[in-house]
Amino acid sequence: MRLSLAPLKLSRTPALLALVLPLAAALAFSDETLDKVPKSEGYCSRILRAQGTRREGYTEFSLRVEGDPDFYKPGTSYRVTLSAAPPSYFRGFTLIALKENREGDKEEDHAGTFQIIDEEETQFMSNCPVAVTESTPRRRTRIQVFWVAPPAGTGCVILKASIVQKRIIYFQDEGSLTKKLCEQDSTFDGVTDKPILDCCACGTAKYRLTFYGNWSEKTHPKDYPRRANHWSAIIGGSHSKNYVLWEYGGYASEGVKQVAELGSPVKMEEEIRQQSDEVLTVIKAKAQWPAWQPLNVRAAPSAEFSVDRTRHLMSFLTMMGPSPDWNVGLSAEDLCTKECGWVQKVVQDLIPWDAGTDSGVTYESPNKPTIPQEKIRPLTSLDHPQSPFYDPEGGSITQVARVVIERIARKGEQCNIVPDNVDDIVADLAPEEKDEDDTPETCIYSNWSPWSACSSSTCDKGKRMRQRMLKAQLDLSVPCPDTQDFQPCMGPGCSDEDGSTCTMSEWITWSPCSISCGTGMRSRERYVKQFPEDGSVCTLPTEETEKCTVNEECSSSSCLMTEWGEWDECSATCGMGMKKRHRMIKMSPADGSMCKAETSQAEKCMMPECHTIPCLLSPWSEWSDCSVTCGKGMRTRQRMLKSLAELGDCNEDLEQVEKCMLPECPIDCELTEWSQWSECNKSCGKGHVIRTRMIQMEPQFGGAPCPETVQRKKCRIRKCLRNPSIQKLRWREARESRRSEQLKEESEGEQFPGCRMRPWTAWSECTKLCGGGIQERYMTVKKRFKSSQFTSCKDKKEIRACNVHPC
């Protein structure tokens, strides 16, 4: 997205300066400086009114808002980057946003809110919560945060940064550490383009684009499409400022529409190639099925391209599938610097955007064309309650991908105003100085096997392979390169070096079928990469057509399907394997019936023979479920030996086991047995008796709660008599009865020489709920005989362990 940004001149108001942060490396300087400032009880005033050092023309530090806008849209999230041009760095920083012409003494003086992206890098300031500072003081060259624009009616906002380098504070009230954004007028429709400056760099530069998808069920769990999630093939190009592939605020071309809705790059590539004078390189990379896999399972798709002085911009896009018309990409990324050099590296996190051609709101919404077509715009968290990115609080959308564009070489005489740094020199020399065999000394291999036969016996391109065995790895911290090496090849008599033949490109993917239901036509194209050296004309066809059937019988029960995606890589690296391709249901049958069309296809694929490969293994399977439903358990995964064992020793593990941890198992409440019922609390008439039990284990992790620990029931011995003498007689009889019971109980108590003991008391409550506690019980002397002279006649105590399970 290209937005115009008018030059800004702001008044030097010290109160607007975002200043020093609590850095260990700068404490002495900052505290001394702050003590000179008049104390104020205002909001963040102690931070804002601190003074620092300023150098005229000090421009190695910069504050940038993504897209370089000069207007903000209320409630919209913007990525803010604070960076230092190498070899400069900064140890700390402060970032703050103020309403224009405000002092910052009050909470209402501050505009919008910051959101932390990386908690290891940034945090909110403890004594000024609206400001962002570093988490730990260390050398750094770049930090990023999100800034959510304030509500409508706020007016212009000043974003300001301060830098701490060594023990010196740098700040600016104008220039590269200050950005002014004004509220977008309600009548402002669309996006204006920021003029792209002419490039003054010399020679050419070669770059590698690598696309890292981060769209997974873990990062975006809401309504995640578990079936057929993928990124379409990447399509783009390096081009001049006179050609626009796509842009925010513009309308999608037919090629962009086909990528956005169907994931087909054919039309887009055709549009790019029609602008051959404005395009230097067509950028293409394979699709990803599924959308996310670890890098040790599948390498991230990448493509190389070149730029020159007139074609120094780069654009690309890829479809997020399934979706109505959602994509990610870059538009007109300028790789030429103001110093007449070439950018070393660009790292950009990407969020999805809407092509404006389909009005669906969920991943698998039915086809619903947007009429009239709308402008391309980024998706937001407030678009629609059914959207998978919806957030009622209006937060920023979690990035779904990251693109890394890294310069790998420069050619021709360069004319940088700023001298090359070490990184520039290494980047240019590395490809040329790289040895043919860059194996680390700590990796001991066998010799390479002979090259296998070519997998293609015709003039279609194939592969041949050679292999070596890793005998020893002396240092496990140093990775060893692959043990297999592939090389493109063709059948006998098909050499590209024949001066009288044409060199043709690969066939471009088939176009969509000409009709959406029934039998139609589709086509594919290729182009001449190199004409014959003898000046003859290329007679090889550059276009092919064939029939295609979307739905054989078109009726209300017919499905509308997308085109087939590209074939996956062969499941085998040698010999016979299988490959798959996928497509999606674009529109279900109108009559509500199930779609019977297949969404995946598989076919055999032949790789070079395996006679030179002693050990060939399948990819690891998915991890099994944890062996337990709660607590600690184990899980396993397997792979298979695909080559015959007699061809050589294979000592690789075929199964791996690792620990897995699920939420703690619930522990139910545990109780002692009920005690004996007590005596009736009345000697006559109505009364009650009770019994109790104690809690041995409190419930944990959602276990069953404790039931009642006291029970009561009625008791009635006899009616109370009114005659006092008879009443006294009854009491006497009851007393004699209790005494006889007591004597009987005592006679049953434990006997020791010279004394009679009471029975053991009940165990006390455990001193701990978990982790190991103790319980106690006692036996006391009931009666000591006069003739007793034994030391054993004394109170006794027992202790035991309880609740020994871990907390």
XYZ file of C-alpha atoms in Angstrom, residues 4 27 83 95 116 135 156 161 198 207 304 323 346 391 464 472 547 577 601 604 616 660 685 697 730 804:
26
model
C 1.244 10.083 0.479
C 20.466 4.988 35.177
C 14.903 0.985 13.796
C 7.492 5.376 22.393
C 2.749 -5.397 22.556
C 11.762 -5.242 28.435
C -4.060 14.900 14.629
C 10.280 8.119 20.080
C 13.114 7.382 -8.975
C 16.870 -11.454 -4.090
C 14.453 -15.798 -6.676
C -11.890 -18.441 1.666
C 13.018 -7.049 4.324
C -13.012 -9.576 18.032
C 18.492 -37.840 -11.338
C 29.667 -40.100 11.938
C -11.640 -30.507 -22.851
C 5.592 -43.558 -4.966
C -6.910 -37.482 -6.429
C 1.581 -43.162 -9.019
C 15.236 -44.922 2.421
C 3.145 -35.835 26.929
C -38.143 -37.383 76.521
C -8.325 -35.351 51.205
C -34.985 -43.242 87.138
C 1.853 -38.358 50.113
